[in-house]
């Protein structure tokens, strides 16, 4: 069955997802900026494509004119490089430590290494790829898996990086020494360094090699018989790149963001103006242009002949990494997702009709228009904003920060919030339009405190860490102290069993425990260590479910358990779409418990059907009032068809270009509203 194809069938008021076999259709790519800046990049040998990778592994393929062609499943978030075949069809990188080769037209991994210790790779010339660990360089036929050739360093040496030369391969060792290998990986030369030590990276092109080090940039041309690195610049250098013809070296340092040196006469560099915060450099195959990966400007293309910037694209959206927990949340009734896209405004996504509204924080305070009974679903943006909005984005109050030293805050029930400052947990009622303190209890700043979803119970460790302490509202007095079992971790979530005096909690290693107050009996429902959730984030979840998540796993790794007995209810499945997302986090469960909402650093909420385990809907946001929803089979809905025709490009069969085309665009204005009916 082809899971890439989804249709909607309607039974009464509900939308039901089914799958069906369909003919291959044009692949759609929505033109949007990456969530993080490009950190590594390469230029394919045919000069048509650029491939970028962010610090978190976000992998994108661009046409040289700046058109986004593909957003692919992420690679490892390490310094390891990426490689491409001359025509750009095959890409190589590392994933979970293993070297992989992918066919980007099929968007599939076609080979991976057996071991998970890859440090570098290069020279992707189908069917061969060169892969290096710290102890060996191998030339591998990725179609058969056969090792055609290999080279090993001396026992006291370790490999840091490999890079292609015209006549072979450069191997950069950890002590600044380097080795030149021929095409058969036979050692031909050794290049020594006068100042052995650590360095940032190496580069190669034509017959020359370059080093980026703390004490400057170095160059050597083995093809000309040189055997010793020679200094080119004394500025601490982070990135270098040698042109394909070996005539020029580009270098970036804090003092000079981008400079070009002629390898034959490096004493008079040419400074390239207008480029800043450089991460990586890559030359075109004709050595006429230089691509620069930057922190703030995206990819910058420079003309190496005149030093002018000729193109710029792919700047990040600005959402900082690892802050999804602070910037994305769901209202308690699972009706709205809120996203703080910038310090100055918030986006509110309706989970009823899919509408998206944007509101500024500096709007005038207005009286609420919703009933007081719905106050629990107001949007609270606590530290550092301290504002309260109605679900439609209306600002209904500015909360006074309870302390200047707040280090943790959040909901504890539908009508209360907690604030931790110094060594005290303080509880505030939100039943009125402001906030009033209703209770408090002492707690050391290094100890975690977790509340039940209804805010009636809190659990935390006592000061020595030997016991768990349970407190109940409204007095917040201690009702139980429980000795921690050997190996038991800090509590990640807690619930109180309905019509019972029993509590069940989930710890940081996935252990699930049940404690009965009357009998003081502690039972282990699920052994710790079976799952890993050290950074479990609070989210909107039914009181009888626990959700675990391996933090920052790509692809996402989650599981849902029943609180009453620890039974596994749902867990992630291999996705057939939207696999390009990075660092997804669970933000809540749909009203009818059928859907799981996720969001990653790109700020694109995704709905997963827990019955099928597949994603069914994803949101893209642009400027104020501009947004698009997409399904795995390429149906598009959103704010306007004009926006869809502008943003939706279709990849050519050869994968070398993409353009807008109204003919294959499957526009459905009410797409999100119709699909969301099945999850409310």
XYZ file of C-alpha atoms in Angstrom, residues 303-660:
358
model
C 31.610 36.359 -7.769
C 35.254 35.455 -7.192
C 36.391 37.613 -10.112
C 35.057 40.968 -8.916
C 34.180 40.216 -5.259
C 30.493 41.147 -5.679
C 27.567 39.375 -4.012
C 25.382 38.004 -6.817
C 22.725 36.075 -4.876
C 21.482 35.416 -1.374
C 18.864 32.940 -0.112
C 17.909 30.480 2.638
C 18.123 32.754 5.679
C 16.710 31.068 8.789
C 13.347 31.956 10.299
C 14.982 33.013 13.533
C 13.431 30.452 15.912
C 16.273 29.540 18.211
C 17.090 25.860 18.760
C 15.799 23.972 21.797
C 13.151 26.598 22.667
C 10.024 24.885 21.355
C 8.945 24.144 24.936
C 8.963 27.856 25.719
C 7.396 29.145 22.509
C 4.745 26.606 21.484
C 1.816 25.436 23.602
C -1.810 24.290 23.465
C -4.815 25.577 25.397
C -6.267 23.183 27.970
C -9.350 22.418 25.877
C -7.157 21.422 22.890
C -8.733 24.125 20.734
C -5.796 26.457 20.006
C -2.056 26.131 19.464
C -0.064 29.248 20.255
C 3.363 30.054 18.831
C 5.556 32.938 19.942
C 7.299 33.575 16.648
C 9.116 36.684 17.807
C 9.356 38.568 21.084
C 6.747 40.979 19.758
C 3.870 38.812 18.526
C 2.045 35.519 18.851
C 0.289 33.268 16.337
C -2.927 31.509 17.389
C -3.863 28.410 15.385
C -7.483 27.255 15.646
C -7.750 23.476 15.881
C -11.416 23.715 14.922
C -11.242 25.413 11.524
C -7.479 25.739 10.927
C -7.525 29.529 10.914
C -4.369 31.385 11.971
C -4.327 34.829 13.558
C -1.365 36.956 14.530
C -1.426 39.380 17.447
C 1.073 41.875 18.804
C 1.948 41.953 22.478
C 1.733 45.738 22.740
C -1.997 45.914 21.948
C -4.312 47.726 24.350
C -5.776 45.749 27.250
C -9.427 44.868 26.584
C -12.110 43.313 28.788
C -12.712 39.609 28.104
C -15.654 38.629 25.927
C -15.694 34.938 26.939
C -17.613 33.610 29.961
C -15.691 33.304 33.222
C -16.165 29.543 33.020
C -13.825 29.507 30.021
C -11.055 31.469 31.725
C -9.046 28.260 32.063
C -8.513 28.290 28.320
C -7.001 31.747 28.190
C -3.507 31.932 26.757
C -0.944 32.624 29.462
C 2.506 33.719 28.388
C 4.490 33.726 31.600
C 8.178 34.435 32.100
C 9.439 36.653 30.472
C 6.229 38.086 28.944
C 3.676 37.920 31.810
C 0.609 38.590 29.699
C -2.811 36.950 29.399
C -4.765 36.691 26.172
C -8.161 35.411 25.250
C -8.110 32.542 22.744
C -8.875 34.958 19.914
C -5.690 36.894 20.755
C -7.354 39.740 22.641
C -5.040 41.042 25.388
C -7.059 40.913 28.613
C -4.370 41.573 31.182
C -0.748 42.068 32.047
C 0.388 39.936 34.949
C 2.791 41.335 37.481
C 5.913 39.183 37.710
C 5.827 37.723 41.241
C 9.590 38.004 41.589
C 12.625 39.242 39.740
C 14.288 35.849 40.124
C 11.727 33.532 38.453
C 13.409 30.452 36.955
C 10.365 28.247 36.303
C 6.649 28.805 35.779
C 3.635 27.132 34.223
C 0.067 25.923 34.553
C -1.138 23.825 37.478
C -4.757 23.171 36.616
C -7.280 25.068 34.537
C -7.333 28.154 36.720
C -3.963 28.384 38.443
C -0.309 28.895 37.698
C 2.819 28.168 39.662
C 5.943 30.287 39.880
C 9.278 29.179 41.276
C 11.535 31.901 42.592
C 14.431 31.466 44.995
C 13.510 28.434 47.137
C 9.727 28.757 47.066
C 6.918 27.450 44.857
C 4.042 29.944 44.776
C 0.529 29.180 43.488
C -1.673 31.881 41.935
C -5.372 31.698 41.125
C -6.387 32.888 37.671
C -10.145 32.889 38.250
C -10.148 36.668 38.251
C -8.743 38.715 35.389
C -5.527 39.228 37.297
C -3.809 36.815 39.660
C -3.926 36.267 43.399
C -1.573 34.094 45.442
C -3.413 31.175 47.057
C -0.605 29.091 48.543
C 3.075 28.243 48.617
C 5.587 25.698 49.859
C 9.382 25.572 50.168
C 11.502 23.707 47.632
C 15.214 23.816 46.841
C 16.097 25.388 43.508
C 17.785 22.208 42.250
C 14.723 20.000 42.841
C 11.989 19.356 40.287
C 8.305 19.895 41.046
C 5.514 18.346 38.941
C 1.748 18.981 39.141
C -1.206 16.861 38.079
C -3.161 18.158 35.084
C -5.958 19.453 37.330
C -3.470 21.216 39.605
C -4.653 19.490 42.789
C -1.458 17.556 43.540
C 2.268 18.304 43.439
C 5.162 15.871 43.797
C 8.849 16.605 44.338
C 11.968 15.162 45.931
C 12.914 16.131 49.446
C 16.237 17.861 49.975
C 18.415 14.721 50.220
C 16.771 13.082 47.200
C 15.971 9.928 49.215
C 12.211 10.484 49.370
C 9.368 11.696 47.170
C 6.991 14.203 48.755
C 3.325 14.494 47.715
C 1.338 17.650 48.507
C -2.330 18.441 47.916
C -4.211 21.683 47.262
C -5.447 23.977 48.627
C -3.207 23.904 51.715
C -0.281 22.242 49.919
C 0.529 20.311 53.053
C 2.461 17.062 52.799
C 0.118 14.051 52.522
C 2.727 11.368 51.858
C 6.465 10.738 51.912
C 7.653 7.812 49.854
C 11.103 6.258 50.001
C 12.590 6.113 46.518
C 13.395 2.663 45.226
C 16.910 1.893 44.036
C 17.421 3.306 40.557
C 14.231 5.358 40.607
C 14.631 8.701 38.839
C 13.036 12.128 39.252
C 9.312 12.347 38.492
C 8.330 13.517 34.996
C 4.527 13.373 35.328
C 1.950 12.448 37.971
C -1.767 11.692 38.042
C -4.285 10.841 40.723
C -6.419 7.789 40.038
C -10.130 8.648 39.739
C -12.241 7.872 42.833
C -9.166 6.584 44.604
C -6.440 7.672 47.021
C -3.798 6.228 44.702
C -1.227 8.202 42.750
C 0.625 7.057 39.655
C 3.735 8.694 38.294
C 6.228 8.425 35.455
C 9.927 8.898 36.124
C 12.744 10.145 33.922
C 13.690 6.667 32.742
C 10.162 5.633 31.834
C 9.430 3.769 35.062
C 5.735 3.882 36.064
C 4.799 3.549 39.754
C 1.558 3.388 41.726
C 1.307 4.457 45.373
C -1.741 3.901 47.626
C -1.918 6.358 50.491
C -3.999 4.214 52.880
C -1.864 1.096 52.615
C 1.420 2.955 51.889
C 2.114 0.343 49.215
C 4.331 1.202 46.242
C 4.006 -0.941 43.107
C 6.173 -0.833 40.002
C 3.887 -0.971 36.945
C 6.628 -0.538 34.382
C 10.327 -1.021 34.963
C 12.595 2.024 34.500
C 14.987 2.022 31.599
C 12.466 0.624 29.112
C 12.064 4.108 27.619
C 14.080 7.290 27.876
C 12.421 10.642 28.591
C 14.936 12.819 30.472
C 13.482 16.054 29.067
C 9.787 15.283 29.087
C 7.874 18.541 28.496
C 4.523 19.308 30.144
C 1.740 19.278 27.552
C -2.021 18.917 27.184
C -2.638 15.206 27.714
C -5.522 13.153 29.194
C -5.179 12.450 32.917
C -5.090 8.694 32.296
C -2.217 8.856 29.762
C 1.538 9.255 30.189
C 3.631 10.366 27.203
C 7.353 9.709 26.936
C 9.710 11.145 24.379
C 13.393 10.713 23.623
C 14.571 14.338 23.477
C 15.660 15.803 20.144
C 15.482 12.450 18.363
C 15.261 12.538 14.578
C 12.893 10.996 13.684
C 10.747 11.585 16.755
C 10.600 8.741 19.268
C 7.498 8.829 21.488
C 5.227 6.402 23.343
C 1.890 6.677 25.198
C 1.093 4.548 28.256
C -2.025 3.983 30.377
C -1.530 5.450 33.842
C -3.595 2.749 35.583
C -1.343 -0.182 34.691
C 1.497 1.037 32.447
C 0.094 -0.626 29.300
C 1.601 0.636 26.044
C -1.199 2.311 24.040
C 0.584 4.008 21.134
C 4.115 4.507 19.874
C 5.772 6.087 16.882
C 5.783 4.374 13.505
C 7.974 5.025 10.499
C 6.533 8.011 8.676
C 5.859 8.144 4.967
C 5.791 11.974 4.829
C 7.073 15.100 6.583
C 10.294 13.271 7.487
C 12.308 16.477 7.059
C 11.207 17.853 10.442
C 13.876 18.255 13.116
C 13.607 17.988 16.906
C 9.842 17.522 17.102
C 8.237 17.732 20.523
C 4.818 16.634 21.739
C 2.602 19.624 22.521
C -0.789 17.992 23.079
C -3.526 15.491 22.280
C -6.605 16.257 20.158
C -10.011 16.510 21.831
C -11.135 13.005 20.915
C -7.707 11.464 21.690
C -7.282 10.340 18.128
C -4.576 12.829 17.183
C -1.194 13.831 18.543
C 0.094 17.361 17.904
C 3.831 17.922 17.468
C 6.021 20.894 16.659
C 9.723 21.316 15.942
C 12.201 24.143 15.528
C 10.718 25.102 12.159
C 7.509 26.172 13.918
C 5.297 23.917 11.775
C 2.627 22.140 13.876
C 1.977 18.572 12.687
C -1.050 16.390 13.414
C -0.436 12.636 13.691
C -3.297 10.117 13.460
C -2.632 7.762 16.358
C -4.699 5.015 14.718
C -2.494 4.839 11.626
C 0.645 6.295 13.196
C 1.032 8.605 10.191
C 1.134 12.420 9.973
C -1.960 13.798 8.261
C -1.625 17.584 8.341
C 1.135 20.196 8.587
C 0.982 23.975 8.900
C 3.295 26.529 7.254
C 3.110 30.165 8.373
C 4.496 33.189 6.560
C 3.614 36.861 7.045
C 0.609 38.183 8.996
C -2.535 36.409 7.818
C -0.578 34.125 5.458
C -0.531 30.389 6.060
C -0.860 27.083 4.237
C -1.913 23.608 5.384
C -0.643 20.547 3.536
C -1.430 16.823 3.600
C 0.996 14.003 2.747
C -0.551 13.552 -0.715
C -0.044 17.219 -1.617
C -3.474 18.714 -0.951
C -3.143 22.377 -0.008
C -5.442 24.685 1.928
C -4.985 27.912 3.812
C -5.443 31.645 3.730
C -5.601 32.049 -0.072
C -5.090 30.215 -3.330
C -2.918 33.110 -4.526
C -0.474 32.392 -1.686
C -0.478 28.682 -2.584
C 0.274 29.427 -6.222
C 3.148 31.668 -5.116
C 4.666 29.334 -2.509
C 3.997 25.833 -3.920
C 6.638 24.654 -6.400
C 6.717 21.324 -8.217
C 9.952 19.372 -8.578
C 10.976 18.398 -12.099
C 11.349 14.635 -12.782
C 15.146 14.971 -12.888
C 15.188 16.868 -9.578
C 17.153 19.755 -11.053
C 14.534 22.504 -10.943
C 11.198 23.452 -9.414
C 8.583 25.992 -10.426
C 5.020 27.029 -9.565
